[in-house]
Coordinates of C-alpha atoms in Angstrom, one line a residue:
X1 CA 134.9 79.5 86.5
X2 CA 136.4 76.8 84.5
X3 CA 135.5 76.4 80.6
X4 CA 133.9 72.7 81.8
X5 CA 132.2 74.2 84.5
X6 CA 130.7 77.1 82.3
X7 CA 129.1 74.3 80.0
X8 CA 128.2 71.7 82.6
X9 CA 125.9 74.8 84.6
X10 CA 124.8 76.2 81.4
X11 CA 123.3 72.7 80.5
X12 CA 121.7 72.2 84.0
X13 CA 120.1 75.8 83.8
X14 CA 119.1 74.9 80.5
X15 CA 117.7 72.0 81.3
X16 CA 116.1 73.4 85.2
X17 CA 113.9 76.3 83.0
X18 CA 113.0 73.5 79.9
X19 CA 111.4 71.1 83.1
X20 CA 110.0 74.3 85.0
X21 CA 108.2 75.5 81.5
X22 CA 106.6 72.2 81.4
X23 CA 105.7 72.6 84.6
X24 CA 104.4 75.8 84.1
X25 CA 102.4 75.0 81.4
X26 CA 100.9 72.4 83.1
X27 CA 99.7 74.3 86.0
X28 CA 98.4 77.5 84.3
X29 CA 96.0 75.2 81.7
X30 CA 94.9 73.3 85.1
X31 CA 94.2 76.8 87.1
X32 CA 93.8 79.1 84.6
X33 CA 92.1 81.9 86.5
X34 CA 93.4 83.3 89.3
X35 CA 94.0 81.8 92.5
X36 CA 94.3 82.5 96.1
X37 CA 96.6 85.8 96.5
X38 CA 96.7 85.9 92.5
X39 CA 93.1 87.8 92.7
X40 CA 94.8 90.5 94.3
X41 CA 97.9 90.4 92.9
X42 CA 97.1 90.0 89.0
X43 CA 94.6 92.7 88.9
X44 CA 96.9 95.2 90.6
X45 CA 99.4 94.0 88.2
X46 CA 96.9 94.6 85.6
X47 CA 96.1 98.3 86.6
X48 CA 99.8 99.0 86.6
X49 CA 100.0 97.3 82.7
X50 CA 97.2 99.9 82.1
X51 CA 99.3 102.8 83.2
X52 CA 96.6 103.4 86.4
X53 CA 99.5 103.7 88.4
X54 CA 96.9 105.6 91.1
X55 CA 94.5 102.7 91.6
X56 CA 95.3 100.3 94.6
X57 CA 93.4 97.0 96.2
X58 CA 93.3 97.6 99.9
X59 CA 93.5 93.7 100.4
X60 CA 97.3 93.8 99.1
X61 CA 99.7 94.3 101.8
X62 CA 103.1 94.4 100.5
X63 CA 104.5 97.3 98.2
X64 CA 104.6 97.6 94.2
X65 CA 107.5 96.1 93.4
X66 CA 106.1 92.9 91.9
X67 CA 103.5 94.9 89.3
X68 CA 106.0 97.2 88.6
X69 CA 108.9 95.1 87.5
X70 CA 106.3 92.9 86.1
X71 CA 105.0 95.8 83.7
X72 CA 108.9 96.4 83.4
X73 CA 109.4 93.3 81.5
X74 CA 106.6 92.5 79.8
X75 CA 106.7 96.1 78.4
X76 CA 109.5 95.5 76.2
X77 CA 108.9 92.5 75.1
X78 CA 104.9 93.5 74.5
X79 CA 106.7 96.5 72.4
X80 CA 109.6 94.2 70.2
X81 CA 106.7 91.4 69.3
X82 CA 104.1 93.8 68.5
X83 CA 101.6 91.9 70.9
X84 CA 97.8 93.2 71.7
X85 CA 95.1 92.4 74.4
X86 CA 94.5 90.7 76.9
X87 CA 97.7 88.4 76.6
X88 CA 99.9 90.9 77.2
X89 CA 98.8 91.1 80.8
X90 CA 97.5 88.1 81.3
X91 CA 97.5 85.7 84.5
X92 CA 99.9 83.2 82.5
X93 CA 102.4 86.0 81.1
X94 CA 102.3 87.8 84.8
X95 CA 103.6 84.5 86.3
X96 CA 106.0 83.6 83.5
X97 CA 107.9 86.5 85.3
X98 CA 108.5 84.5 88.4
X99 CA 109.7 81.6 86.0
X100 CA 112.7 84.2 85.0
X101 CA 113.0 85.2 88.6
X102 CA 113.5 81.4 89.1
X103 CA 116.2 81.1 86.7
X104 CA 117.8 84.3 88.0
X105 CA 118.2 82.5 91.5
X106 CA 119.8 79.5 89.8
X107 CA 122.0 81.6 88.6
X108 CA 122.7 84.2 91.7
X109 CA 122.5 81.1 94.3
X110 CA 125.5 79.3 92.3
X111 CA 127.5 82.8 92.7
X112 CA 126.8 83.2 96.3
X113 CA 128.3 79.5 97.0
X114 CA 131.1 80.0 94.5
X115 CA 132.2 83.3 97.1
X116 CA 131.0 81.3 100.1
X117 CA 133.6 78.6 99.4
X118 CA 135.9 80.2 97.1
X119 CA 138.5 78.3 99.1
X120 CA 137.1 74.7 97.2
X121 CA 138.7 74.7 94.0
X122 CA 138.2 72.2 91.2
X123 CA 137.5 69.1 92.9
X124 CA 134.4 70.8 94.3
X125 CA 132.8 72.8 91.1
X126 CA 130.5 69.8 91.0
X127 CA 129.3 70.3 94.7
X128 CA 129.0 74.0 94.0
X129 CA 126.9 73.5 90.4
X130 CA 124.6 70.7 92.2
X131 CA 123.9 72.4 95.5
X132 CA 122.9 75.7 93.5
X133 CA 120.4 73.6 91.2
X134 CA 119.6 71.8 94.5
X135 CA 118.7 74.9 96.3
X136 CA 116.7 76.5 93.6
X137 CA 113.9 73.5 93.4
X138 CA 113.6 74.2 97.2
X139 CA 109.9 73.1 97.4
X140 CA 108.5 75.8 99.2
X141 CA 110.0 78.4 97.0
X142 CA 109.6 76.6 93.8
X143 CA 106.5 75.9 93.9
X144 CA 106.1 79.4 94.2
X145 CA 107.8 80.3 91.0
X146 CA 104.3 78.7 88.9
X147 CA 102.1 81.4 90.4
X148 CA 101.6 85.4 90.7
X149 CA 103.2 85.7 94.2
X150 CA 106.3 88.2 95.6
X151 CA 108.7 85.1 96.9
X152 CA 110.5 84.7 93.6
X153 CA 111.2 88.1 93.0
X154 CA 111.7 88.8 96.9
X155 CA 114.4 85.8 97.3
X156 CA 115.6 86.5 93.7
X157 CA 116.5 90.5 94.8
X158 CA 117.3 89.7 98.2
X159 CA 119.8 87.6 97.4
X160 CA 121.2 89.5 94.7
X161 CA 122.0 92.2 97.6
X162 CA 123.5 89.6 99.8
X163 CA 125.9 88.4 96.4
X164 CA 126.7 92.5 95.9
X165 CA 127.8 92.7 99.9
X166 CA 130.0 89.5 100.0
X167 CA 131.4 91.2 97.0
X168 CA 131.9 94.8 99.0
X169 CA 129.7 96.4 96.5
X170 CA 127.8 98.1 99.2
X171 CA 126.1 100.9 97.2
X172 CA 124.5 98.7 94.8
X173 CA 123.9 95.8 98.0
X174 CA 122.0 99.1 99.3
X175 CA 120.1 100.1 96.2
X176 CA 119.6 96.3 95.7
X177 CA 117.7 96.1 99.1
X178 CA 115.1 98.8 98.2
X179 CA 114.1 96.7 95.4
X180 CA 113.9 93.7 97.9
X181 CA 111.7 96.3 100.3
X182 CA 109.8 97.2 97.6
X183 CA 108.5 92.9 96.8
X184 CA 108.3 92.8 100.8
X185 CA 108.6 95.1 103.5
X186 CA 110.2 92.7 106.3
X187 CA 113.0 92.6 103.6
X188 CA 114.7 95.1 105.4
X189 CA 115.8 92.7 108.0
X190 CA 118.0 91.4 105.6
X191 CA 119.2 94.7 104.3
X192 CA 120.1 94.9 107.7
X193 CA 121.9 91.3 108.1
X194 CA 123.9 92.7 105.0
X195 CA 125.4 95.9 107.4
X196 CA 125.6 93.3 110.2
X197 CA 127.5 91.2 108.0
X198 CA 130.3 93.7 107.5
X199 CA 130.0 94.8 111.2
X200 CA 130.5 91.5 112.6
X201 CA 134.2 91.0 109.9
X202 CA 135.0 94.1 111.7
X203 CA 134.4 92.3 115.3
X204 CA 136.6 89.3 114.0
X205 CA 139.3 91.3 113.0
X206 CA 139.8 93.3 116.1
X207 CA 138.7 90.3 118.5
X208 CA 141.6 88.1 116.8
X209 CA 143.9 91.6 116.9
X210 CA 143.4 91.2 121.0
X211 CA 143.4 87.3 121.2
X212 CA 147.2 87.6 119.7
X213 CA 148.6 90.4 121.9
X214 CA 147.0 87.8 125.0
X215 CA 148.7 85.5 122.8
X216 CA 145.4 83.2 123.0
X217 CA 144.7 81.1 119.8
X218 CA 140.8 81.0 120.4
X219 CA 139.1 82.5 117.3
X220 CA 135.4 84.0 118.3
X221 CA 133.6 80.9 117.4
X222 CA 135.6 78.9 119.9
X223 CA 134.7 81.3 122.9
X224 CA 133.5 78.1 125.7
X225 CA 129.8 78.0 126.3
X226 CA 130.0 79.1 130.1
X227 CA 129.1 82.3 132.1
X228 CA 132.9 83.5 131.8
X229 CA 132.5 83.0 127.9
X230 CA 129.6 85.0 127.8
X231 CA 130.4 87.9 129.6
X232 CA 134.1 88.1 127.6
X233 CA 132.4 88.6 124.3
X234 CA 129.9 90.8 126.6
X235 CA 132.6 93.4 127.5
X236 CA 134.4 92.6 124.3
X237 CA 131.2 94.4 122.5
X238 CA 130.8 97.3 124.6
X239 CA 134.4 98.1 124.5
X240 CA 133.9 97.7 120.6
X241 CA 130.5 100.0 120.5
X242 CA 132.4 102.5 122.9
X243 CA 135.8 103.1 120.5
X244 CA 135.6 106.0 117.9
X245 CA 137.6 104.5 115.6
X246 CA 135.3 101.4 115.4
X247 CA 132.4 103.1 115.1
X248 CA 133.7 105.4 112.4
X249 CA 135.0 102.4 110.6
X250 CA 131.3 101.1 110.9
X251 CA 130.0 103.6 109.7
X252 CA 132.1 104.5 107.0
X253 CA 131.4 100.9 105.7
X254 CA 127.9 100.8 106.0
X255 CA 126.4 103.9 106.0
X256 CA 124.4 103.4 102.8
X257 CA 122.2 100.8 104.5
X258 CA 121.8 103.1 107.2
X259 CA 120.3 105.2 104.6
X260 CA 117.9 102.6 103.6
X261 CA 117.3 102.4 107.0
X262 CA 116.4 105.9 107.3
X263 CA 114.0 105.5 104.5
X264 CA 112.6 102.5 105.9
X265 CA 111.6 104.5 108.9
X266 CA 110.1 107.7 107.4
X267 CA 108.0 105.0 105.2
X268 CA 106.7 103.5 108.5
X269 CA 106.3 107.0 110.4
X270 CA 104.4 108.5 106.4
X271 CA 102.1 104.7 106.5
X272 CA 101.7 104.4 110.1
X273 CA 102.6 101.5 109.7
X274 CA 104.9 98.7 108.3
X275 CA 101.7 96.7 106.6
X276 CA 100.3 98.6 103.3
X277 CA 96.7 97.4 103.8
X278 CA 94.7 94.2 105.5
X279 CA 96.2 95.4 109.0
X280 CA 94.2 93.7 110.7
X281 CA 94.7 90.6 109.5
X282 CA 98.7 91.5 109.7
X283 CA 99.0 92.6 113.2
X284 CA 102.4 92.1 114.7
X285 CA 103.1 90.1 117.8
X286 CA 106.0 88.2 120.2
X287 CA 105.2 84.7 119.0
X288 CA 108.3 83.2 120.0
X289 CA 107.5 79.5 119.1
X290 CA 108.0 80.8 115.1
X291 CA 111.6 80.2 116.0
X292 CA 111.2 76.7 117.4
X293 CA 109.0 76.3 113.6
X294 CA 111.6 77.4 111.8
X295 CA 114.3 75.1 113.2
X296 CA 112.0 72.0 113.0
X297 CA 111.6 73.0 109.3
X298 CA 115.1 73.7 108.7
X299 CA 116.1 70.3 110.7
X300 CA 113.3 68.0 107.7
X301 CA 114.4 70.2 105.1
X302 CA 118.4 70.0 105.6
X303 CA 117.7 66.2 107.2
X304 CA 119.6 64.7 103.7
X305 CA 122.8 66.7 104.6
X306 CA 123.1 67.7 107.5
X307 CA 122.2 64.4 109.9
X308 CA 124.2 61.7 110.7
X309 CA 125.0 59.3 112.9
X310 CA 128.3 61.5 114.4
X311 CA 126.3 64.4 114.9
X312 CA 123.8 62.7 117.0
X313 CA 126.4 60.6 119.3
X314 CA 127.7 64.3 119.8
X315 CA 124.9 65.7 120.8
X316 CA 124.3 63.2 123.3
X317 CA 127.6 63.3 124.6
X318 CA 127.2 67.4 124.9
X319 CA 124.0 66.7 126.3
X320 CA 126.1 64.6 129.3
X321 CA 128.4 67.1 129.8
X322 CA 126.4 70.1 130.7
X323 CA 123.0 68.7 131.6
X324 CA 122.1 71.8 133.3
X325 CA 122.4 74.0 130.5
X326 CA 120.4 72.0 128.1
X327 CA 117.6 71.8 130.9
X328 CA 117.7 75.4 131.3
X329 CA 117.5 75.7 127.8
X330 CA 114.7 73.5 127.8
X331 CA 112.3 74.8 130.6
X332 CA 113.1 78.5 128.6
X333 CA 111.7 76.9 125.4
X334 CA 108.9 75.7 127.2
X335 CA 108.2 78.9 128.9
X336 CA 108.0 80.8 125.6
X337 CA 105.7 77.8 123.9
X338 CA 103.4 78.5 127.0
X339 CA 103.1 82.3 127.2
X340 CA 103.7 83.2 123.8
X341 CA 102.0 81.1 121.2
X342 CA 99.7 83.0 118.7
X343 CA 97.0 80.9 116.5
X344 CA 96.2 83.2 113.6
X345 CA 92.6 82.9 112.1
X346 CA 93.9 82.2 108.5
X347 CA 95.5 79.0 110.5
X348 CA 92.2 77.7 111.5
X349 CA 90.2 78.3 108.7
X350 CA 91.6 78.1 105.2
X351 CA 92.1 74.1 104.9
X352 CA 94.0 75.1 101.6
X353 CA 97.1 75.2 103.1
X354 CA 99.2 72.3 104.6
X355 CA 100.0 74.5 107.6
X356 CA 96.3 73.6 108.2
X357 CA 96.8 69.7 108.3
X358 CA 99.7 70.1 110.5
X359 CA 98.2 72.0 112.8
X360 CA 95.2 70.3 113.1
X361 CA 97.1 67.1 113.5
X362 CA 99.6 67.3 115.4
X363 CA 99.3 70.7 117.1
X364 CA 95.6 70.0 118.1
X365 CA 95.4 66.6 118.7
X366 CA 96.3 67.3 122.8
X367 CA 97.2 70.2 124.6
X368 CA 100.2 68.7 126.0
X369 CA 102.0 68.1 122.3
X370 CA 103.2 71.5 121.8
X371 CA 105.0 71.2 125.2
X372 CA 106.1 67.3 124.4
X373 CA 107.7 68.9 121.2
X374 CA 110.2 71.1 123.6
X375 CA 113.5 68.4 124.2
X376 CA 112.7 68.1 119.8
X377 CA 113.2 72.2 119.5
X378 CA 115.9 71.9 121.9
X379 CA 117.6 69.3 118.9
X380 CA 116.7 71.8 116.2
X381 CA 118.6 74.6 117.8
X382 CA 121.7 72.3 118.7
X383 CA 121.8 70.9 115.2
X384 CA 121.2 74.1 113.6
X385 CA 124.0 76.2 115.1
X386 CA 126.5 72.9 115.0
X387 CA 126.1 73.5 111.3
X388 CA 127.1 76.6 111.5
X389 CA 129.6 76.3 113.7
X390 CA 131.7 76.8 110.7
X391 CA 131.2 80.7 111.2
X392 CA 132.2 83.7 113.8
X393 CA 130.5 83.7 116.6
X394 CA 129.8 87.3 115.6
X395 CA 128.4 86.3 112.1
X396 CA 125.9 84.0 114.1
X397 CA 124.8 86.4 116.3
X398 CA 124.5 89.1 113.5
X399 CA 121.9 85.9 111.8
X400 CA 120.3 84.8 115.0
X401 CA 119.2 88.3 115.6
X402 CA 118.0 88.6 112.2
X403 CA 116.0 85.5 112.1
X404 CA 114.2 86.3 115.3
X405 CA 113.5 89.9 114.0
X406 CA 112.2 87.7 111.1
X407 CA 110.2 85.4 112.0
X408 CA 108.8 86.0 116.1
X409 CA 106.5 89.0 114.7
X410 CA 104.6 87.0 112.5
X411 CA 101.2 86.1 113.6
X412 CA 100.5 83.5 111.3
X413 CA 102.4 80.1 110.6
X414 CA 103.7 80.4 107.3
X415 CA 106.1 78.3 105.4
X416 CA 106.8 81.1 102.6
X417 CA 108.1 83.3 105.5
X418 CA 111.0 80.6 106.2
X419 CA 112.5 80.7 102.4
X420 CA 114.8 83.4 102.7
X421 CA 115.8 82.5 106.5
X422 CA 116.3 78.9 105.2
X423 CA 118.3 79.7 102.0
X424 CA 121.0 82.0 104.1
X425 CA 121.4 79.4 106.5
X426 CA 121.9 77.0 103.9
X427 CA 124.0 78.2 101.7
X428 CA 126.5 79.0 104.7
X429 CA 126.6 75.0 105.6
X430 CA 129.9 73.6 104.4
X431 CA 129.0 71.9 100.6
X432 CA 127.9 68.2 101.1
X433 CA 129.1 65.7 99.6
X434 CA 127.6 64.4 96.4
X435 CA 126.1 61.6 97.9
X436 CA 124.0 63.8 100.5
X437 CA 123.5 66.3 97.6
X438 CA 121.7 63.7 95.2
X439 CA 120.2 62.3 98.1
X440 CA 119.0 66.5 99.1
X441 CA 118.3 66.6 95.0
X442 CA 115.6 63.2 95.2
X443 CA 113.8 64.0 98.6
X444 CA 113.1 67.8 97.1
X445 CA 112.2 66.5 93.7
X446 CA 109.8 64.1 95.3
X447 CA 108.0 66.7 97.6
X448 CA 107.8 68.9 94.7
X449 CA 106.4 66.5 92.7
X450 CA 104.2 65.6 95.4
X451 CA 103.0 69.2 95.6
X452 CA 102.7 70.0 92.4
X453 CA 100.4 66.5 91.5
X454 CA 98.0 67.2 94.6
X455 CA 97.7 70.9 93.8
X456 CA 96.5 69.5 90.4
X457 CA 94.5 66.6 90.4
X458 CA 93.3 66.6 94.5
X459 CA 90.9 69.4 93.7
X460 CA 87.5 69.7 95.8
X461 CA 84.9 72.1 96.9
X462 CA 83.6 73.7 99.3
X463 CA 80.2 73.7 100.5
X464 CA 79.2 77.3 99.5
X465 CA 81.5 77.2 96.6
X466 CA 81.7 75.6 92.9
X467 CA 85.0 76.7 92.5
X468 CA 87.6 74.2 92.1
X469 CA 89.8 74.7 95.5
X470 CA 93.6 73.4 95.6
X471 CA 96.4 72.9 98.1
X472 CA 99.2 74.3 98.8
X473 CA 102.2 75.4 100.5

């Protein structure tokens, strides 16, 4: 990192946590008590501060990791300034953690683009500084970082792991992903990506190693979308699964998240479970259409950099050239949005959350829409992987798999559950340009602001109720 470029992303981390504390302050004298989740969360927190390490709520169904590297923080500090009561585990000092954990993925996003595209030298530090301060106001994750939830602290050690991998620090990636377990349990799909992610430079390495002794200049991501394609990467990866040597080399590389895989499993077999408590409200299911919700919110949410008028005239020009495949791909989409859509209760009842609205909206209005909506998936999916087509074809398929394992289980239409999903796909886009970013920059800043003003000021109540009720993601 240059000495200008140390300064300038000093300044805007500086400046990001100054403008997140104002925030913050803002929010926790509007809603002072605790508030959705946060009555879970903060008294467990709170048992934990007391050193009742043995006392858990039933309701909370991740594991301890947020109250225990809450009580790991606020500790010292509570030790160093001599502080007593019921400030030093308050709600407002419990979610001044996720402020930190917000400042932490400033900082850890930036170094995971600076590696990403380590091949854009000077001329692009500003692209890499802006799209990390861009990506760390995403709205659904930021506004996040203002109350007692796990998403901070999940994204903030997930990532981290991800940083240590790309680095080949695969021991501490490892140890890494049981903290990330530890905020969230379906964490371990990205410990997993990580081993995938080595697995699949392995695939490129030997795939280009064949290609040159068939003299064939093709690199995996340029294998032709037709039946003959398919089935050469097909018997390229049994051939790969059934040589030794490659699955020595595998195993050798990543055998410390096979570990945490292991653990991961005797955890399961031990809880009977992957869900800590609530089950029933957290009951696992093949709801394919998450997918299709994740690529619509990945397509408004990456609209500022990744549209344009190019990509759509190739689209349509793909679209001409193998109109059977993109109806195929159609009637399958619609298929899965007929047999395999789930409506979770939370979705129906809590009008708290904007899922709600849209729902009720759009998803409601007529039978018919969420079939109508099909040919728009189908444009989600092509855009999303034209992004990306950037990467190996093995690298995709390592993240495909890993964003259906993380995502089609879920019951229950969630934006939180697309942050993580999101931020990987994002930060493996090649870097905008400054225009796109600043225009990426305003339409965040304006949705957050939008949140944040209508979580405060748009209270009302409900009818049994004389609590002040909010919205929110």
């Amino acid at each position: 990192m240059e000495r200008f470029e140390v300064y300038i992303f000093t300044a805007l981390c500086s400046i990001n946590f100054l403008i997140s504390c104002l925030l913050f302050s803002k929010i926790t004298r509007e809603q002072r008590d605790p508030y959705m989740d946060e009555i879970f969360h903060v008294p467990q927190a709170q048992k934990y501060c007391d050193g009742k390490f043995n006392e858990w709520d039933p309701m909370i169904t991740t594991l301890p990791g947020l109250y225990l590297a809450s009580v790991g923080l606020i500790r010292p500090v509570v030790w160093l300034s001599d502080m007593k009561g019921r400030v030093v585990c308050s709600t407002a000092m419990l979610r001044f953690i996720n402020l930190l954990f917000n400042s932490g993925n400033l900082y850890i996003i930036y170094l995971i683009i600076c590696r990403l595209h380590m091949k854009d030298k000077s001329r692009s530090a500003s692209r890499r500084m802006f799209s990390a301060l861009v990506l760390s106001t995403f709205p659904v994750l930021y506004f996040f970082t203002f109350l007692y939830y796990t998403d901070a602290g999940s994204t903030f050690f997930t990532l981290f792991m991800y940083l240590m991998a790309l680095y080949g620090c695969h021991k501490a990636a490892a140890l890494l992903g049981v903290c990330a377990v530890l905020f969230r349990q379906t964490n371990i799909i990205w410990v997993a990506f990580c081993a995938g992610t080595v697995v699949a430079q392995k695939m490129d390495e030997t795939w280009r190693t064949e290609q040159s002794k068939k003299r064939d200049e093709k690199s995996p991501s340029q294998v032709p979308l037709t039946i003959n394609g398919v089935m050469r990467v097909i018997r390229f990866l049994l051939e790969f699964l059934k040589t030794p040597n490659n699955i020595k080399a595998v195993f050798l590389s990543t055998w410390s998240y096979i570990a945490v895989a292991v653990a991961f499993v005797v955890f399961i077999v031990l809880n009977d479970g992957i869900v800590v408590g609530d089950r029933s409200s957290h009951e696992a299911c093949l709801n394919f259409p998450q997918v299709f919700y994740f690529l619509s919110f990945t397509l408004i949410f990456s609209f500022p950099t990744s549209m344009s008028y190019q990509r759509v005239v190739r689209f349509l020009q793909t679209l001409r050239k193998q109109p059977f495949i993109y109806a195929i791909l159609t009637m399958s989409f619609l298929f899965l949005v007929w047999k395999f859509t789930y409506v979770h209760k939370y979705l129906l009842a809590d009008n708290r959350h904007f899922p709600f609205y849209i729902w009720k909206r759009i998803f409601q209005r007529h039978d018919l829409v969420r079939f109508l909506l099909g040919p728009g998936y189908v444009f989600a999916a092509w855009n999303f992987l034209d992004t990306l087509r950037s990467k190996s074809l093995f690298w995709c398929l390592v993240f495909c798999t890993c964003l259906v394992a993380a995502t089609v289980p879920q019951k229950l239409l969630e934006f939180r559950y697309f942050i993580l999903p999101y931020l990987f796909y994002r930060v493996h886009v090649p870097l905008p340009s400054l225009p796109r970013l600043l225009l990426e920059f305003s339409f965040y800043t304006a949705v957050n602001a939008a949140t944040v003003y209508i979580f405060i000021y748009k209270t009302f109540q409900w009818p049994d109720s004389t609590a002040a009720q909010r919205f929110m993601w």
